[in-house]
């Protein structure tokens, strides 16, 4: 079963078309990497999955994205429910201006997931991202006091605490130092059996390391997609071959 | 001994500067602009100092003739008999301002939240000039509106109604004055006057919150209201407080509209319908009259000084908070 099926998706920013006729399926419980040069529409595609794109008033969208067989752009769809089930880890870590504890607790609180064991949830999520030992002494301190890599792991814990089914990551390691970036990568790799992951990256090597499935975009169009092994070893399109050989991009 | 690095700044060789006419002209313009802009800033600061100094000097006679506590707490204002009690005016000003804030704050903050978080940019750009327009209406127009519509409304409907209901239990709502002029009418009109100011500043504060915060909260599945509430509580609280303080100081200093509506009776008010008197109205109504009475002019100057200190204090406080906020974001 495909958790996310994109069907003839077109997106415009004002008059400029950013996505052209995208049709692709995201495989269940695997890591899908969206790659392509800057400005090709990777972030736009990713944000269309959890309807964060709608926040921009200029944006016009047509086409369908089926999530569990339901079109998330159909009228009357509960957007908060979509965003709860499809979590997003942004490019730059943005800790909410509250304590470390409250950052993780915020989601479970508003969704009523706590049932009296909120601190257990927070502990479990902080352990899952390997942050627990670093912050257990200062859970009440403001989250802005953490380092960049710690902040990004906190944001990951915060997103996971909502219990999403799909996790979207928009170049979530790009603003981090190499060691923190590897740390996040390892975490994501380990999440495969629990979540469907979609990562945007412009780092081909990262896609090679992590991806099970690859989507290659160029100027708003989907050029080629397929299982990672086939995609990297036998790319079908000339454009893909040139991009992988770093002749263009 | 270690050799200290040579850090003296050597001037460029004169020839090099002369060689480039353009850069010299640009340097001149830059220096000129800096001086002019600096001078303006200094003049504005000087103005405040000069006004404060002048007011202090002119109110010195009364300040040295009576102890400060007696002036501030004295309840009788009879300049002819040498009685200068500011308490009724201070109480009147505080009371009318509080009534105004009671009416204005909640709707204004909610309107600001609505404008910043709920409207499309098109609606916002249609509504914002309207709000700025409201800020710009001369206070005499508000005052006239109060006299023509609010005073009769209070006199004929609200007053009797309040007297029959709440007034039976709470003296604060008893109709002590049948004219309609008083705290309620003045406070309500004042509320309408400060409303747009608080809306505008609240909206500005919320808009200055980084977009990422809104996106983060929405991406966690928070509703619009949960998002707005969290932004308000965690990031915009002090800015909103500053907006309210700004509204407070604006209301406290408002002269004309209050003067037209409050009833100008120097008595400490105890009911919403009492006529009272405000500090600015005291000055505006009396300055220039019977100045032959000893210490009268000095007393009015003292009132002006008090007013200046309160309004300036509140303003500076609010601006400092807003400045700190905008710098952080
Ligand atoms: N908010 C916006 N308003 C107008 N145009 C936009 C906006 N965001 C993106 N675009 C345009 O849409 C196209 C795709 O942008 P997008 O951000 O999806 O690219 P990207 O592949 O994520 O690039 P990068 O790797 O640099 O993040 C670009 O041409 C960009 O100019
Ligand atoms: Mg991007």
Coordinates of C-alpha atoms and ligand atoms in Angstrom, one line a residue:
Chain A
X1 CA 0.0 0.0 0.0
X2 CA 1.2 3.5 -0.8
X3 CA 0.8 6.0 2.1
X4 CA 1.3 8.9 -0.2
X5 CA 0.3 9.0 -3.9
X6 CA 0.9 12.2 -5.8
X7 CA -1.4 12.6 -8.8
X8 CA -0.9 15.2 -11.5
X9 CA 0.2 17.8 -9.0
X10 CA 0.7 21.4 -10.3
X11 CA 1.7 24.3 -8.1
X12 CA 2.0 27.9 -8.9
X13 CA 3.5 30.8 -6.9
X14 CA 1.5 33.6 -8.4
X15 CA 2.1 33.3 -12.1
X16 CA 5.2 31.2 -11.8
X17 CA 4.7 27.5 -12.0
X18 CA 6.9 25.6 -9.5
X19 CA 5.7 22.1 -9.9
X20 CA 4.5 20.6 -13.2
X21 CA 2.4 17.5 -13.4
X22 CA 4.1 15.5 -10.7
X23 CA 2.8 11.9 -10.4
X24 CA 4.7 9.6 -8.1
X25 CA 4.1 7.1 -5.2
X26 CA 6.0 7.3 -2.0
X27 CA 6.8 3.8 -0.7
X28 CA 5.7 2.6 2.7
X29 CA 8.2 2.5 5.6
X30 CA 11.2 3.4 3.4
X31 CA 13.4 6.4 3.0
X32 CA 12.6 8.4 -0.1
X33 CA 15.0 11.1 -1.1
X34 CA 14.0 14.0 -3.3
X35 CA 17.1 15.4 -5.1
X36 CA 17.7 18.0 -7.6
X37 CA 19.4 21.4 -8.0
X38 CA 18.5 24.5 -6.1
X39 CA 15.1 26.0 -7.0
X40 CA 13.8 22.9 -8.8
X41 CA 10.8 22.6 -6.4
X42 CA 12.0 20.1 -3.8
X43 CA 10.8 22.1 -0.8
X44 CA 7.6 23.0 -2.6
X45 CA 6.8 19.3 -3.2
X46 CA 7.6 18.4 0.3
X47 CA 5.5 21.1 1.9
X48 CA 2.6 20.1 -0.4
X49 CA 2.5 16.8 1.5
X50 CA 1.3 18.2 4.8
X51 CA -0.5 21.2 3.4
X52 CA 2.0 23.7 4.8
X53 CA 2.2 25.1 1.4
X54 CA -1.3 26.6 1.8
X55 CA 0.0 29.1 4.3
X56 CA 1.4 31.1 1.4
X57 CA -1.5 33.0 0.0
X58 CA 0.0 33.3 -3.5
X59 CA 0.1 29.5 -3.9
X60 CA -2.3 27.8 -6.2
X61 CA -2.5 24.1 -6.2
X62 CA -4.3 21.6 -8.5
X63 CA -4.0 17.9 -8.7
X64 CA -4.3 15.3 -5.9
X65 CA -2.3 13.9 -3.1
X66 CA -3.8 10.7 -1.8
X67 CA -2.9 9.9 1.8
X68 CA -4.3 6.5 2.8
X69 CA -6.4 6.7 -0.3
X70 CA -8.0 10.1 0.6
X71 CA -7.2 13.3 -1.3
X72 CA -5.7 15.7 1.3
X73 CA -6.7 18.6 -1.0
X74 CA -10.4 17.7 -1.1
X75 CA -12.7 20.3 0.4
X76 CA -13.6 19.7 4.0
X77 CA -10.5 17.8 4.9
X78 CA -9.2 18.4 8.4
X79 CA -5.9 20.1 7.8
X80 CA -4.7 19.8 11.4
X81 CA -5.3 16.0 11.2
X82 CA -3.2 15.8 8.1
X83 CA -0.4 17.9 9.7
X84 CA -0.5 15.7 12.8
X85 CA -0.2 12.5 10.8
X86 CA 2.5 13.9 8.5
X87 CA 5.2 15.5 10.5
X88 CA 7.8 18.0 9.2
X89 CA 11.4 18.6 10.3
X90 CA 12.5 21.9 8.9
X91 CA 15.8 22.9 7.4
X92 CA 16.8 25.2 10.3
X93 CA 16.1 24.0 13.8
X94 CA 13.5 26.2 15.4
X95 CA 13.1 25.5 19.1
X96 CA 9.9 27.1 20.3
X97 CA 10.5 29.8 22.9
X98 CA 9.8 27.6 25.9
X99 CA 11.7 25.0 27.9
X100 CA 13.2 21.8 26.5
X101 CA 10.6 19.8 28.2
X102 CA 7.7 21.9 26.9
X103 CA 9.0 21.8 23.4
X104 CA 8.5 18.0 23.3
X105 CA 5.4 18.1 25.5
X106 CA 3.6 20.7 23.4
X107 CA 2.3 18.3 20.7
X108 CA 1.1 15.6 23.0
X109 CA -0.6 18.2 25.2
X110 CA -2.6 19.8 22.4
X111 CA -3.5 16.4 20.9
X112 CA -4.4 15.0 24.3
X113 CA -2.0 12.1 23.9
X114 CA -0.6 12.4 27.4
X115 CA -3.1 10.6 29.6
X116 CA -1.2 11.5 32.7
X117 CA 2.2 10.2 31.6
X118 CA 3.4 13.2 29.7
X119 CA 6.9 13.1 31.3
X120 CA 7.2 9.5 30.2
X121 CA 6.5 10.5 26.6
X122 CA 9.0 13.3 26.8
X123 CA 11.7 11.1 28.2
X124 CA 11.0 8.4 25.6
X125 CA 11.2 10.8 22.7
X126 CA 14.4 12.5 24.0
X127 CA 15.9 9.1 24.4
X128 CA 14.9 8.1 20.9
X129 CA 16.8 11.0 19.4
X130 CA 19.8 10.5 21.8
X131 CA 19.4 13.8 23.6
X132 CA 18.2 12.5 27.0
X133 CA 21.6 12.2 28.6
X134 CA 22.6 15.7 27.4
X135 CA 19.5 17.5 28.7
X136 CA 18.1 15.4 31.6
X137 CA 19.6 17.8 34.1
X138 CA 18.1 20.9 32.5
X139 CA 14.7 20.0 31.1
X140 CA 13.3 23.3 32.5
X141 CA 15.9 25.5 30.7
X142 CA 15.0 27.4 27.6
X143 CA 15.5 25.3 24.5
X144 CA 17.3 28.1 22.7
X145 CA 20.3 27.4 24.9
X146 CA 21.1 24.2 23.1
X147 CA 23.7 23.8 20.3
X148 CA 22.5 23.6 16.7
X149 CA 22.8 19.9 16.5
X150 CA 21.0 19.4 19.8
X151 CA 18.3 21.8 18.7
X152 CA 17.7 19.8 15.6
X153 CA 17.4 16.6 17.6
X154 CA 15.0 18.3 19.9
X155 CA 12.9 19.4 16.9
X156 CA 12.9 15.8 15.8
X157 CA 11.8 14.6 19.2
X158 CA 9.1 17.3 19.2
X159 CA 7.8 16.1 15.8
X160 CA 7.9 12.4 16.8
X161 CA 6.1 13.1 20.0
X162 CA 2.9 13.8 18.0
X163 CA 3.1 10.2 16.7
X164 CA 3.1 10.9 13.0
X165 CA 2.9 8.2 10.3
X166 CA 5.1 10.0 7.8
X167 CA 8.1 12.1 8.6
X168 CA 9.2 14.9 6.1
X169 CA 12.7 16.4 6.4
X170 CA 13.7 19.4 4.4
X171 CA 17.5 19.5 4.2
X172 CA 17.4 18.9 7.9
X173 CA 21.1 18.3 8.1
X174 CA 22.2 21.2 5.9
X175 CA 22.7 23.7 8.6
X176 CA 24.6 21.4 10.9
X177 CA 28.2 20.5 11.4
X178 CA 29.2 17.1 9.8
X179 CA 29.2 15.2 13.0
X180 CA 25.7 16.4 14.1
X181 CA 24.6 15.8 10.5
X182 CA 25.8 12.2 10.6
X183 CA 24.0 11.8 14.0
X184 CA 20.7 12.9 12.5
X185 CA 21.3 10.6 9.5
X186 CA 21.8 7.6 11.7
X187 CA 18.6 8.4 13.6
X188 CA 16.6 8.7 10.4
X189 CA 18.0 5.4 9.1
X190 CA 16.9 3.7 12.3
X191 CA 13.3 5.1 12.0
X192 CA 12.6 3.2 8.8
X193 CA 10.6 0.5 10.5
X194 CA 8.3 3.0 12.3
X195 CA 7.8 5.7 9.8
X196 CA 7.6 6.5 6.1
X197 CA 10.4 9.0 5.6
X198 CA 10.7 11.6 2.8
X199 CA 13.9 13.6 2.8
X200 CA 14.8 16.6 0.6
X201 CA 18.5 16.9 0.0
X202 CA 20.8 18.4 -2.6
X203 CA 23.6 16.2 -1.4
X204 CA 23.8 13.3 -3.7
X205 CA 26.1 11.4 -1.4
X206 CA 23.6 11.7 1.5
X207 CA 20.9 10.3 -0.9
X208 CA 23.2 7.4 -1.7
X209 CA 23.8 6.7 2.0
X210 CA 20.2 6.9 3.1
X211 CA 17.7 6.5 0.3
X212 CA 15.7 3.4 -0.6
X213 CA 13.9 5.3 -3.3
X214 CA 14.9 8.4 -5.2
X215 CA 12.9 11.2 -6.9
X216 CA 14.9 13.4 -9.2
X217 CA 13.5 16.8 -10.1
X218 CA 14.6 19.4 -12.5
X219 CA 13.0 22.9 -13.0
X220 CA 9.7 21.8 -11.4
X221 CA 9.4 18.6 -13.4
X222 CA 9.9 15.1 -12.2
X223 CA 12.6 13.6 -14.4
X224 CA 13.1 10.2 -13.0
X225 CA 12.2 8.1 -9.9
X226 CA 12.9 4.6 -8.8
X227 CA 14.5 2.3 -6.2
X228 CA 17.8 3.7 -5.1
X229 CA 20.0 0.9 -6.4
X230 CA 18.6 1.1 -9.9
X231 CA 18.5 4.9 -9.9
X232 CA 22.1 5.3 -9.0
X233 CA 23.5 2.4 -11.0
X234 CA 21.4 2.5 -14.1
X235 CA 19.9 6.0 -14.5
X236 CA 17.6 6.0 -17.5
X237 CA 17.5 9.7 -18.4
X238 CA 20.5 11.6 -19.8
X239 CA 19.7 14.5 -17.4
X240 CA 19.9 12.1 -14.4
X241 CA 23.2 10.7 -15.7
X242 CA 24.6 14.2 -16.1
X243 CA 23.4 15.3 -12.7
X244 CA 24.8 12.2 -11.0
X245 CA 28.1 12.7 -12.7
X246 CA 28.0 16.3 -11.5
X247 CA 28.2 17.7 -14.9
X248 CA 25.1 19.9 -14.3
X249 CA 23.3 21.3 -11.3
Chain B
X1 CA 60.4 42.1 26.3
X2 CA 57.7 41.3 23.8
X3 CA 57.4 43.6 20.9
X4 CA 54.0 45.2 21.0
X5 CA 52.3 45.3 17.6
X6 CA 52.1 48.7 16.0
X7 CA 48.4 49.6 16.2
X8 CA 48.6 53.4 15.6
X9 CA 46.3 54.4 12.8
X10 CA 48.2 56.3 10.2
X11 CA 46.3 58.8 8.1
X12 CA 46.2 58.0 4.4
X13 CA 48.7 60.1 2.4
X14 CA 47.0 63.4 1.6
X15 CA 47.7 62.9 -2.1
X16 CA 45.5 59.8 -2.2
X17 CA 42.5 61.5 -0.8
X18 CA 42.9 64.5 -3.1
X19 CA 43.2 62.1 -6.1
X20 CA 39.6 61.0 -5.8
X21 CA 37.3 63.9 -6.0
X22 CA 34.2 61.7 -6.0
X23 CA 35.1 60.0 -2.8
X24 CA 35.8 63.3 -1.1
X25 CA 32.4 64.6 -2.1
X26 CA 30.8 61.4 -0.9
X27 CA 32.7 61.7 2.3
X28 CA 31.4 65.2 2.7
X29 CA 27.8 64.2 2.1
X30 CA 28.2 61.3 4.5
X31 CA 29.6 63.5 7.2
X32 CA 27.0 66.2 6.5
X33 CA 24.1 63.7 6.8
X34 CA 25.6 62.3 10.0
X35 CA 25.8 65.8 11.6
X36 CA 22.3 66.8 10.5
X37 CA 20.7 63.6 11.7
X38 CA 22.6 63.6 14.9
X39 CA 21.6 67.2 15.5
X40 CA 17.9 66.4 15.1
X41 CA 18.2 63.6 17.6
X42 CA 20.0 65.9 20.0
X43 CA 17.4 68.7 19.5
X44 CA 14.5 66.3 20.3
X45 CA 16.3 65.1 23.5
X46 CA 17.0 68.7 24.5
X47 CA 13.4 69.7 23.9
X48 CA 12.3 67.1 26.5
X49 CA 14.9 68.3 29.0
X50 CA 14.1 72.0 28.4
X51 CA 10.3 71.4 28.9
X52 CA 10.9 69.4 32.0
X53 CA 13.3 72.0 33.4
X54 CA 11.0 74.9 32.6
X55 CA 8.0 73.1 34.2
X56 CA 10.1 72.3 37.3
X57 CA 11.3 75.8 37.6
X58 CA 7.8 77.3 37.2
X59 CA 6.3 74.9 39.7
X60 CA 9.0 75.3 42.2
X61 CA 7.1 78.0 44.2
X62 CA 4.3 75.6 45.0
X63 CA 6.6 72.6 45.5
X64 CA 8.6 74.5 48.1
X65 CA 5.5 76.1 49.7
X66 CA 3.8 72.8 50.5
X67 CA 5.1 69.3 51.2
X68 CA 4.7 67.1 48.2
X69 CA 2.5 64.5 50.1
X70 CA 0.1 67.2 51.0
X71 CA -0.2 68.4 47.4
X72 CA -0.7 64.9 46.0
X73 CA -3.2 63.7 48.7
X74 CA -5.0 67.0 49.3
X75 CA -8.7 66.7 48.4
X76 CA -9.7 70.3 48.2
X77 CA -8.9 72.6 45.3
X78 CA -9.6 76.2 46.3
X79 CA -6.9 78.3 45.0
X80 CA -8.5 81.5 46.4
X81 CA -8.1 80.1 49.9
X82 CA -4.6 78.7 49.2
X83 CA -5.8 75.0 49.1
X84 CA -4.2 73.1 46.3
X85 CA -5.2 69.4 46.5
X86 CA -4.3 67.4 43.4
X87 CA -6.0 64.2 44.6
X88 CA -9.4 64.7 42.9
X89 CA -7.6 65.3 39.6
X90 CA -5.2 62.5 39.9
X91 CA -8.1 60.2 40.9
X92 CA -10.2 61.5 38.0
X93 CA -7.5 60.9 35.5
X94 CA -6.7 57.5 36.8
X95 CA -10.4 56.5 37.0
X96 CA -11.3 57.7 33.5
X97 CA -8.2 56.0 32.1
X98 CA -9.0 52.7 33.8
X99 CA -12.6 52.9 32.6
X100 CA -11.3 53.4 29.1
X101 CA -8.8 50.5 29.4
X102 CA -11.5 48.3 30.7
X103 CA -13.5 48.9 27.6
X104 CA -10.6 48.9 25.1
X105 CA -8.0 46.4 26.0
X106 CA -9.7 43.0 25.4
X107 CA -11.4 43.9 22.1
X108 CA -8.3 45.7 20.9
X109 CA -5.9 42.9 21.6
X110 CA -8.3 40.4 20.0
X111 CA -8.6 42.6 17.0
X112 CA -4.9 42.8 16.7
X113 CA -4.6 39.0 17.0
X114 CA -7.3 38.7 14.3
X115 CA -5.5 41.1 12.0
X116 CA -2.1 39.5 12.4
X117 CA -3.1 35.8 12.5
X118 CA -6.4 35.3 10.8
X119 CA -6.8 37.6 7.9
X120 CA -5.5 37.3 4.4
X121 CA -3.0 40.0 3.4
X122 CA -5.7 41.5 1.2
X123 CA -8.1 42.1 4.1
X124 CA -5.3 43.3 6.2
X125 CA -4.2 45.9 3.7
X126 CA -7.8 47.1 3.5
X127 CA -8.2 47.3 7.2
X128 CA -4.9 48.8 8.3
X129 CA -5.4 52.2 6.7
X130 CA -8.8 52.3 8.3
X131 CA -7.2 51.8 11.7
X132 CA -4.5 54.4 11.0
X133 CA -7.4 56.8 10.0
X134 CA -9.0 56.2 13.4
X135 CA -5.8 57.1 15.1
X136 CA -5.6 60.3 13.2
X137 CA -9.1 61.7 13.9
X138 CA -8.8 64.9 15.9
X139 CA -9.9 64.4 19.5
X140 CA -12.4 67.2 19.3
X141 CA -14.3 65.1 16.8
X142 CA -14.4 62.2 19.2
X143 CA -15.4 64.6 21.9
X144 CA -18.3 66.0 19.9
X145 CA -19.4 62.5 19.0
X146 CA -19.5 61.8 22.7
X147 CA -21.5 64.9 23.5
X148 CA -24.0 64.2 20.8
X149 CA -24.4 60.4 21.1
X150 CA -22.8 58.9 24.1
X151 CA -23.9 61.4 26.8
X152 CA -27.6 61.2 25.8
X153 CA -27.3 57.4 25.7
X154 CA -25.8 57.3 29.2
X155 CA -28.4 59.8 30.5
X156 CA -31.5 58.3 29.1
X157 CA -30.8 54.6 28.8
X158 CA -27.7 53.2 30.4
X159 CA -27.8 55.3 33.6
X160 CA -31.4 54.4 34.5
X161 CA -30.9 50.8 33.5
X162 CA -27.7 50.4 35.6
X163 CA -29.4 52.2 38.5
X164 CA -32.3 49.7 38.5
X165 CA -30.1 46.6 38.3
X166 CA -26.5 46.5 39.4
X167 CA -26.7 49.9 41.1
X168 CA -29.1 48.3 43.7
X169 CA -26.2 46.2 45.0
X170 CA -23.0 48.0 44.0
X171 CA -22.7 51.7 44.7
X172 CA -20.1 51.8 41.9
X173 CA -23.0 51.3 39.4
X174 CA -25.4 53.7 41.1
X175 CA -26.6 56.6 39.0
X176 CA -25.2 59.5 41.1
X177 CA -25.5 62.1 38.4
X178 CA -28.5 62.5 36.0
X179 CA -26.6 64.6 33.4
X180 CA -24.9 61.8 31.5
X181 CA -21.6 63.6 31.7
X182 CA -19.1 61.7 33.8
X183 CA -16.6 58.8 34.0
X184 CA -18.7 56.4 31.9
X185 CA -19.2 58.7 28.9
X186 CA -15.7 60.0 29.0
X187 CA -14.2 56.6 29.5
X188 CA -16.1 55.0 26.7
X189 CA -15.1 57.7 24.2
X190 CA -11.6 57.5 25.4
X191 CA -11.7 53.7 24.8
X192 CA -12.7 54.3 21.3
X193 CA -9.8 56.7 20.9
X194 CA -7.1 54.3 22.2
X195 CA -8.6 51.2 20.6
X196 CA -7.0 51.7 17.2
X197 CA -3.6 52.4 18.8
X198 CA -3.6 49.2 20.8
X199 CA -4.8 47.2 17.7
X200 CA -2.0 48.6 15.6
X201 CA 0.8 48.0 18.0
X202 CA -0.5 44.5 18.9
X203 CA -0.7 43.6 15.2
X204 CA 2.8 44.9 14.7
X205 CA 4.2 42.9 17.6
X206 CA 2.6 39.7 16.3
X207 CA 3.8 40.3 12.8
X208 CA 7.4 40.7 14.1
X209 CA 7.3 37.1 15.5
X210 CA 9.4 34.9 13.1
X211 CA 7.3 33.1 10.5
X212 CA 9.0 29.8 11.5
X213 CA 7.2 29.8 14.9
X214 CA 3.8 29.9 13.2
X215 CA 4.9 27.2 10.7
X216 CA 6.4 25.0 13.5
X217 CA 3.2 25.1 15.5
X218 CA 0.9 24.5 12.6
X219 CA 3.2 21.6 11.4
X220 CA 2.7 20.0 14.8
X221 CA -1.0 19.9 14.1
X222 CA -2.0 22.9 16.2
X223 CA -5.1 24.7 15.2
X224 CA -5.1 28.4 14.3
X225 CA -6.3 29.3 17.7
X226 CA -3.7 27.1 19.5
X227 CA -1.0 28.6 17.3
X228 CA -2.2 32.2 18.0
X229 CA -2.5 31.4 21.7
X230 CA 1.0 29.9 21.9
X231 CA 2.5 32.8 20.0
X232 CA 0.7 35.3 22.2
X233 CA 1.8 33.6 25.5
X234 CA 5.3 32.6 24.6
X235 CA 6.5 35.4 22.3
X236 CA 4.2 38.4 22.1
X237 CA 3.2 38.9 25.7
X238 CA 5.6 41.7 26.7
X239 CA 5.0 43.4 23.4
X240 CA 1.3 43.3 23.9
X241 CA 1.7 44.6 27.4
X242 CA 3.7 47.5 25.9
X243 CA 0.9 48.2 23.5
X244 CA -1.5 48.4 26.4
X245 CA 0.8 50.7 28.4
X246 CA 1.1 52.9 25.3
X247 CA -2.7 53.1 25.1
X248 CA -2.8 53.8 28.8
X249 CA -0.4 56.8 28.5
X250 CA -2.3 58.1 25.5
X251 CA -5.5 57.9 27.4
X252 CA -4.0 59.5 30.5
X253 CA -2.8 62.5 28.6
X254 CA -5.9 63.0 26.5
X255 CA -7.3 66.5 27.2
X256 CA -10.0 67.8 25.0
X257 CA -12.3 64.8 24.6
X258 CA -12.2 64.1 28.3
X259 CA -12.7 67.7 29.2
X260 CA -15.9 67.8 27.0
X261 CA -17.4 64.7 28.6
X262 CA -16.2 64.1 32.2
X263 CA -18.3 66.9 33.8
X264 CA -15.3 68.8 35.3
X265 CA -16.2 68.4 39.0
X266 CA -13.2 68.3 41.3
X267 CA -14.3 65.4 43.5
X268 CA -12.9 61.9 43.9
X269 CA -15.3 59.7 42.0
X270 CA -16.9 56.7 43.6
X271 CA -19.4 55.7 40.9
X272 CA -19.2 55.1 37.2
X273 CA -21.7 57.9 36.7
X274 CA -19.9 60.4 38.8
X275 CA -18.7 63.6 37.2
X276 CA -15.0 64.0 37.8
X277 CA -12.1 66.2 36.6
X278 CA -8.8 65.2 34.9
X279 CA -5.4 66.6 35.3
X280 CA -5.1 67.8 31.6
X281 CA -8.6 69.3 31.8
X282 CA -7.6 71.2 35.0
X283 CA -4.7 72.8 33.2
X284 CA -6.6 73.5 30.0
X285 CA -9.6 75.0 31.7
X286 CA -7.9 77.3 34.1
X287 CA -4.6 78.4 32.6
X288 CA -4.7 82.1 31.7
X289 CA -7.5 82.9 34.1
X290 CA -7.2 84.6 37.5
X291 CA -3.5 84.3 37.5
X292 CA -3.3 87.0 40.1
X293 CA -4.1 84.4 42.8
X294 CA -0.8 83.6 44.5
X295 CA 0.7 80.2 43.5
X296 CA -2.2 79.4 41.2
X297 CA -0.1 79.4 38.1
X298 CA 2.7 77.5 39.8
X299 CA 0.1 74.9 40.9
X300 CA -1.0 74.4 37.3
X301 CA 2.6 74.0 36.3
X302 CA 3.0 71.4 39.0
X303 CA 0.0 69.6 37.5
X304 CA 1.6 69.7 34.0
X305 CA 4.9 68.4 35.5
X306 CA 3.1 65.5 37.1
X307 CA 1.3 64.7 33.8
X308 CA 4.5 64.9 31.9
X309 CA 6.3 62.6 34.3
X310 CA 3.5 60.0 34.2
X311 CA 3.1 60.0 30.4
X312 CA 6.8 60.1 29.7
X313 CA 7.5 57.3 32.2
X314 CA 4.8 55.1 30.7
X315 CA 5.9 55.8 27.1
X316 CA 9.6 55.2 27.8
X317 CA 8.7 51.9 29.5
X318 CA 6.6 50.7 26.6
X319 CA 9.1 51.8 23.9
X320 CA 11.9 50.1 25.7
X321 CA 10.0 46.8 25.7
X322 CA 9.1 47.1 22.1
X323 CA 12.6 48.0 21.1
X324 CA 14.0 45.0 23.0
X325 CA 11.5 42.8 21.2
X326 CA 12.2 44.0 17.7
X327 CA 15.9 43.7 18.2
X328 CA 15.6 40.1 19.3
X329 CA 13.5 39.0 16.4
Ligands
LIG1 N1 7.4 31.8 -1.3 C1 7.7 31.8 -2.6 N2 7.2 32.8 -3.4 C2 7.4 32.8 -4.7 N3 8.2 31.8 -5.4 C3 8.7 30.8 -4.7 C4 8.5 30.8 -3.2 N4 9.1 29.7 -2.8 C5 9.7 29.1 -3.8 N5 9.4 29.8 -5.0 C6 9.9 29.4 -6.3 O1 9.5 28.1 -6.6 C7 10.6 27.4 -7.2 C8 10.9 26.2 -6.3 O2 11.3 26.5 -5.1 P1 11.7 25.5 -3.9 O3 11.9 26.3 -2.7 O4 10.7 24.4 -3.9 O5 13.1 24.9 -4.5 P2 14.1 23.9 -3.8 O6 14.3 22.8 -4.8 O7 13.7 23.6 -2.5 O8 15.4 24.8 -3.8 P3 16.6 24.8 -2.6 O9 17.4 23.5 -2.9 O10 17.3 26.0 -2.9 O11 15.9 24.8 -1.3 C9 11.7 28.3 -7.3 O12 11.9 28.8 -8.6 C10 11.4 29.5 -6.4 O13 11.8 30.7 -6.9
LIG2 MG1 14.4 24.0 -0.4

